[in-house]
Amino acid sequence: MRIVKSTKQMQKLALQWRQQGKSVGFVPTMGALHDGHLSLICKAHQKNDITVVSVFVNPLQFGPKEDFNKYPRTLLQDKKLCEQSGCDVLFIPSVDDFYGDDFQTTVTAGALGELLEGASRPGHFDGVCTVVLKLLQQTLPTVLYLGQKDYQQACILKQMVSDLNLPLKVQVLPIVREKDGLAMSSRNRYLSSHQREQALLLHKTLKEMRRRLVLGERQAAVLKRRTKAQISATQGIQLDYVECLDASSMAPLKRLKGAVVILIAAKVGKTRLIDNIRLNVP
Ligand code: AMP
């Protein structure tokens, strides 16, 4: 595995691969890698000639009161895991090299970027779109691999790829969970063992909503009410949102039908966690 730190060097390599007709799978990450990230890297490795993984904690997508400074950085371990998972190039640019002194141009995510995560984290998706577009220009991939864990992010990035005519495919892979159901996240390491137990409530309530759908409940308001009540009865967890949306447009649904995604976000102590399930409602 090769390690590339310079953005210029990365783009030079990518142009060579393109000339050689090689397919490139690209997995953008912020590091602190876990099995969720590794599932994307393994898939990229299976399907492409070259696999590139970036580890870059992007200051542009963190709000002023968010955890940019304390976001976990575990580069030594990340290197090992990348190598074991079939990564060919690990791209780890510095913030200075990546944005330079005179950086001015950004991408605006549009309407989808204002909802849910975007409502709680203003500017977050503009930062995500900007960093991902730059990373795509530096790595020139054939396929961009994303996780369903960040459902809204994946929708917004698919929209960007389509709106800006970027010549690549986007592949979204399922959420990888701990044995007990907790969605893997780099932020899980902030949780104390008590909070880790409480965090299970996110997936539990999603499963409960799915169960009630299977039993015939179709009203979003009814499904959401129960979840809200359950979470507000638990000390230490603060629900941000639970929403039932059309899985492709992310439009809110009153009555659940067809391809649906249920998304949830909550703060457990100071740690903000997100989770979702996608299902087909007959
Ligand atoms: P992050 O490092 O959190 O920016 O995530 C990098 C990529 O890994 C994103 O496409 C995420 O959606 C994906 N990812 C994060 N956690 C998981 C998970 N538990 N399962 C699958 N993909 C994930």
XYZ file of C-alpha atoms and ligand atoms in Angstrom:
305
model
C 0.000 0.000 0.000
C 1.261 3.421 -0.959
C 0.723 6.494 1.192
C 0.167 9.780 -0.606
C 0.097 13.065 1.283
C 0.236 15.635 -1.494
C -2.901 16.558 -3.431
C -0.826 17.228 -6.578
C 0.830 13.821 -6.318
C -2.572 12.174 -5.822
C -3.989 13.767 -8.960
C -0.880 12.876 -10.973
C -1.276 9.213 -10.005
C -4.996 9.285 -10.781
C -4.337 10.741 -14.255
C -1.839 7.925 -14.921
C -4.423 5.288 -13.918
C -6.971 6.920 -16.167
C -4.516 6.824 -19.111
C -3.854 3.155 -18.388
C -7.612 2.472 -18.456
C -7.691 1.256 -14.835
C -10.903 1.343 -12.813
C -10.596 3.162 -9.494
C -12.806 2.639 -6.435
C -12.706 5.522 -3.972
C -13.713 5.505 -0.293
C -13.666 8.930 1.408
C -13.444 8.768 5.213
C -12.544 10.869 8.221
C -10.522 7.996 9.692
C -10.964 6.237 13.050
C -11.822 3.332 10.801
C -14.164 0.513 11.823
C -15.857 -2.405 10.075
C -18.372 -0.051 8.410
C -15.548 1.707 6.571
C -13.816 -1.612 5.892
C -16.917 -3.019 4.169
C -16.657 -0.153 1.667
C -12.915 -0.675 1.165
C -13.334 -4.437 0.645
C -16.104 -3.882 -1.919
C -13.992 -1.292 -3.772
C -11.105 -3.777 -3.794
C -13.311 -6.597 -5.143
C -14.740 -4.508 -7.966
C -11.893 -2.255 -9.144
C -8.280 -2.383 -10.344
C -7.218 0.241 -7.804
C -8.686 1.154 -4.408
C -8.057 4.584 -2.928
C -9.056 5.484 0.638
C -8.820 9.039 1.935
C -8.511 9.894 5.599
C -9.197 13.582 6.038
C -10.972 15.283 8.928
C -12.559 18.111 6.992
C -12.802 21.341 9.019
C -15.357 22.758 6.571
C -18.093 20.329 7.620
C -17.851 20.976 11.375
C -19.752 23.808 13.043
C -17.876 26.155 15.429
C -19.240 24.295 18.473
C -18.719 20.799 17.069
C -16.043 18.208 17.723
C -13.451 18.960 14.991
C -10.577 19.218 17.478
C -11.474 16.151 19.467
C -12.633 13.995 16.525
C -10.760 10.669 16.989
C -7.555 10.401 14.982
C -6.066 6.893 14.863
C -3.830 7.017 11.822
C -1.465 4.150 12.714
C -4.362 1.759 13.207
C -6.114 3.127 10.102
C -3.037 2.353 7.994
C -2.995 -1.251 9.179
C -6.705 -1.732 8.565
C -6.521 -0.170 5.102
C -3.644 -2.414 4.122
C -5.481 -5.534 5.367
C -8.660 -4.579 3.489
C -7.112 -4.216 0.049
C -6.453 -0.481 -0.134
C -3.771 0.363 -2.733
C -3.382 4.052 -1.986
C -4.089 5.753 1.313
C -4.507 9.468 0.676
C -3.920 11.634 3.765
C -3.666 15.271 2.758
C -3.006 17.987 5.321
C -5.590 20.732 5.770
C -3.045 23.302 4.529
C -2.264 21.428 1.344
C -5.909 20.541 0.746
C -7.390 24.024 1.060
C -4.337 26.229 0.475
C -4.070 29.863 1.555
C -6.503 31.398 -0.849
C -9.374 28.900 -0.953
C -12.647 30.584 -1.990
C -14.943 28.379 -4.041
C -17.463 26.117 -2.310
C -20.365 23.886 -3.306
C -23.873 24.539 -1.942
C -25.860 21.410 -1.259
C -29.305 22.810 -2.158
C -32.689 21.991 -0.628
C -31.797 18.475 0.548
C -28.947 19.959 2.537
C -31.295 22.102 4.621
C -33.271 19.225 6.191
C -32.623 16.943 9.164
C -28.841 16.894 9.679
C -28.600 20.144 7.726
C -31.157 21.829 9.994
C -29.201 20.828 13.107
C -25.794 21.407 11.552
C -26.021 24.532 9.342
C -23.496 24.488 6.517
C -22.548 20.871 7.184
C -23.551 19.522 3.773
C -21.963 22.441 1.910
C -18.730 21.389 3.631
C -19.322 17.745 2.723
C -20.070 18.511 -0.942
C -17.056 20.792 -1.221
C -14.617 18.295 0.276
C -16.002 15.357 -1.705
C -15.955 17.241 -5.010
C -12.327 18.214 -4.385
C -11.419 14.651 -3.395
C -13.100 13.358 -6.558
C -11.054 15.792 -8.654
C -7.900 14.534 -6.985
C -8.625 10.808 -7.203
C -10.724 10.650 -10.430
C -12.568 7.458 -9.427
C -14.759 5.192 -11.522
C -16.922 4.375 -8.477
C -17.490 6.362 -5.292
C -18.362 4.116 -2.317
C -20.585 5.505 0.446
C -22.392 4.033 3.460
C -26.135 4.013 4.042
C -25.303 4.986 7.624
C -25.140 8.602 6.411
C -28.314 8.279 4.358
C -28.916 11.973 3.752
C -25.267 12.505 2.866
C -25.441 9.711 0.273
C -28.604 11.259 -1.285
C -26.997 14.698 -1.419
C -23.796 13.370 -2.959
C -25.754 11.368 -5.562
C -27.605 14.583 -6.380
C -24.307 16.478 -6.705
C -22.874 13.801 -9.007
C -25.958 14.037 -11.197
C -26.324 17.853 -11.097
C -22.667 18.491 -11.896
C -22.388 15.676 -14.494
C -19.528 13.976 -12.697
C -18.409 10.947 -14.741
C -18.584 8.254 -12.058
C -20.951 5.816 -10.383
C -22.056 6.042 -6.764
C -22.528 2.883 -4.788
C -24.199 2.950 -1.373
C -23.560 -0.046 0.899
C -25.596 -1.251 3.913
C -25.044 -0.161 7.505
C -22.624 -2.355 9.427
C -23.748 -2.847 13.035
C -22.279 -4.137 16.265
C -23.653 -7.532 17.364
C -26.246 -5.812 19.551
C -27.474 -3.609 16.693
C -25.690 -0.312 17.384
C -24.676 1.229 14.050
C -20.887 1.430 13.909
C -19.610 4.996 14.075
C -16.283 6.653 14.805
C -18.162 8.696 17.416
C -19.233 5.604 19.385
C -15.882 5.758 21.135
C -17.041 8.937 22.907
C -19.724 6.908 24.753
C -19.322 5.669 28.321
C -20.529 2.100 28.885
C -23.807 3.418 30.315
C -24.292 5.725 27.324
C -23.387 2.843 25.002
C -26.354 0.926 26.472
C -28.622 3.946 26.055
C -27.495 4.427 22.449
C -29.022 1.032 21.612
C -32.399 2.718 21.871
C -31.926 4.283 18.427
C -31.830 0.956 16.630
C -34.396 -0.585 18.995
C -36.969 2.101 18.215
C -36.304 1.786 14.474
C -36.875 -1.976 14.728
C -40.018 -1.373 16.743
C -41.339 0.991 14.063
C -40.589 -1.635 11.425
C -42.430 -4.255 13.488
C -45.489 -2.068 13.756
C -45.391 -1.383 10.021
C -45.345 -5.111 9.363
C -48.360 -5.433 11.676
C -50.229 -2.907 9.510
C -49.632 0.573 10.960
C -49.133 3.053 8.084
C -49.517 6.491 9.717
C -46.170 8.221 10.130
C -47.509 10.393 12.965
C -48.588 7.355 14.984
C -45.283 5.570 14.470
C -43.285 8.664 15.358
C -45.355 9.513 18.450
C -44.481 6.240 20.160
C -40.762 6.617 19.410
C -40.741 10.197 20.663
C -42.457 9.136 23.879
C -40.082 6.237 24.420
C -36.980 8.367 23.934
C -38.172 11.332 25.955
C -38.828 8.914 28.839
C -35.123 7.956 28.835
C -32.829 10.244 30.791
C -29.596 11.209 29.073
C -30.943 10.931 25.526
C -32.289 13.881 23.631
C -34.119 13.146 20.404
C -33.309 15.515 17.552
C -35.642 13.999 14.948
C -37.362 10.848 13.822
C -38.748 11.056 10.290
C -40.444 8.742 7.799
C -39.476 9.775 4.281
C -39.725 8.626 0.710
C -36.474 6.698 0.204
C -35.464 8.396 -3.035
C -36.780 11.963 -2.833
C -36.494 12.258 0.972
C -39.922 13.918 0.959
C -41.871 13.506 4.238
C -44.673 10.917 4.151
C -47.916 11.042 6.081
C -48.829 7.519 5.069
C -46.037 5.025 4.530
C -46.031 3.338 1.150
C -43.416 1.988 -1.275
C -39.700 2.542 -0.631
C -39.435 4.281 2.708
C -36.568 5.349 4.938
C -36.953 6.019 8.651
C -34.218 8.244 10.008
C -33.406 9.043 13.591
C -30.913 11.368 15.282
C -30.354 11.828 18.993
C -27.807 13.134 21.419
C -26.612 10.610 23.963
C -24.895 12.803 26.530
C -22.923 15.145 24.292
C -22.544 12.655 21.441
C -24.808 13.058 18.431
C -25.718 9.736 16.823
C -27.704 8.913 13.687
C -29.248 5.718 12.368
C -31.813 4.648 9.783
C -33.613 1.737 8.175
C -34.869 1.461 4.638
C -37.853 -0.724 3.845
C -40.452 -1.499 1.218
C -44.004 -1.029 2.414
C -46.569 -2.942 0.361
P -16.950 8.916 8.031
O -15.558 8.490 8.292
O -17.828 8.864 9.219
O -17.012 10.217 7.275
O -17.569 7.824 7.036
C -16.960 7.505 5.808
C -17.886 6.616 5.021
O -18.133 5.416 5.753
C -19.262 7.250 4.745
O -19.670 6.932 3.436
C -20.125 6.586 5.781
O -21.490 6.529 5.427
C -19.525 5.198 5.848
N -19.877 4.546 7.110
C -19.728 5.044 8.362
N -20.223 4.186 9.284
C -20.722 3.139 8.597
C -21.394 1.925 8.973
N -21.658 1.629 10.243
N -21.758 1.077 7.989
C -21.509 1.366 6.689
N -20.886 2.480 6.269
C -20.503 3.354 7.202
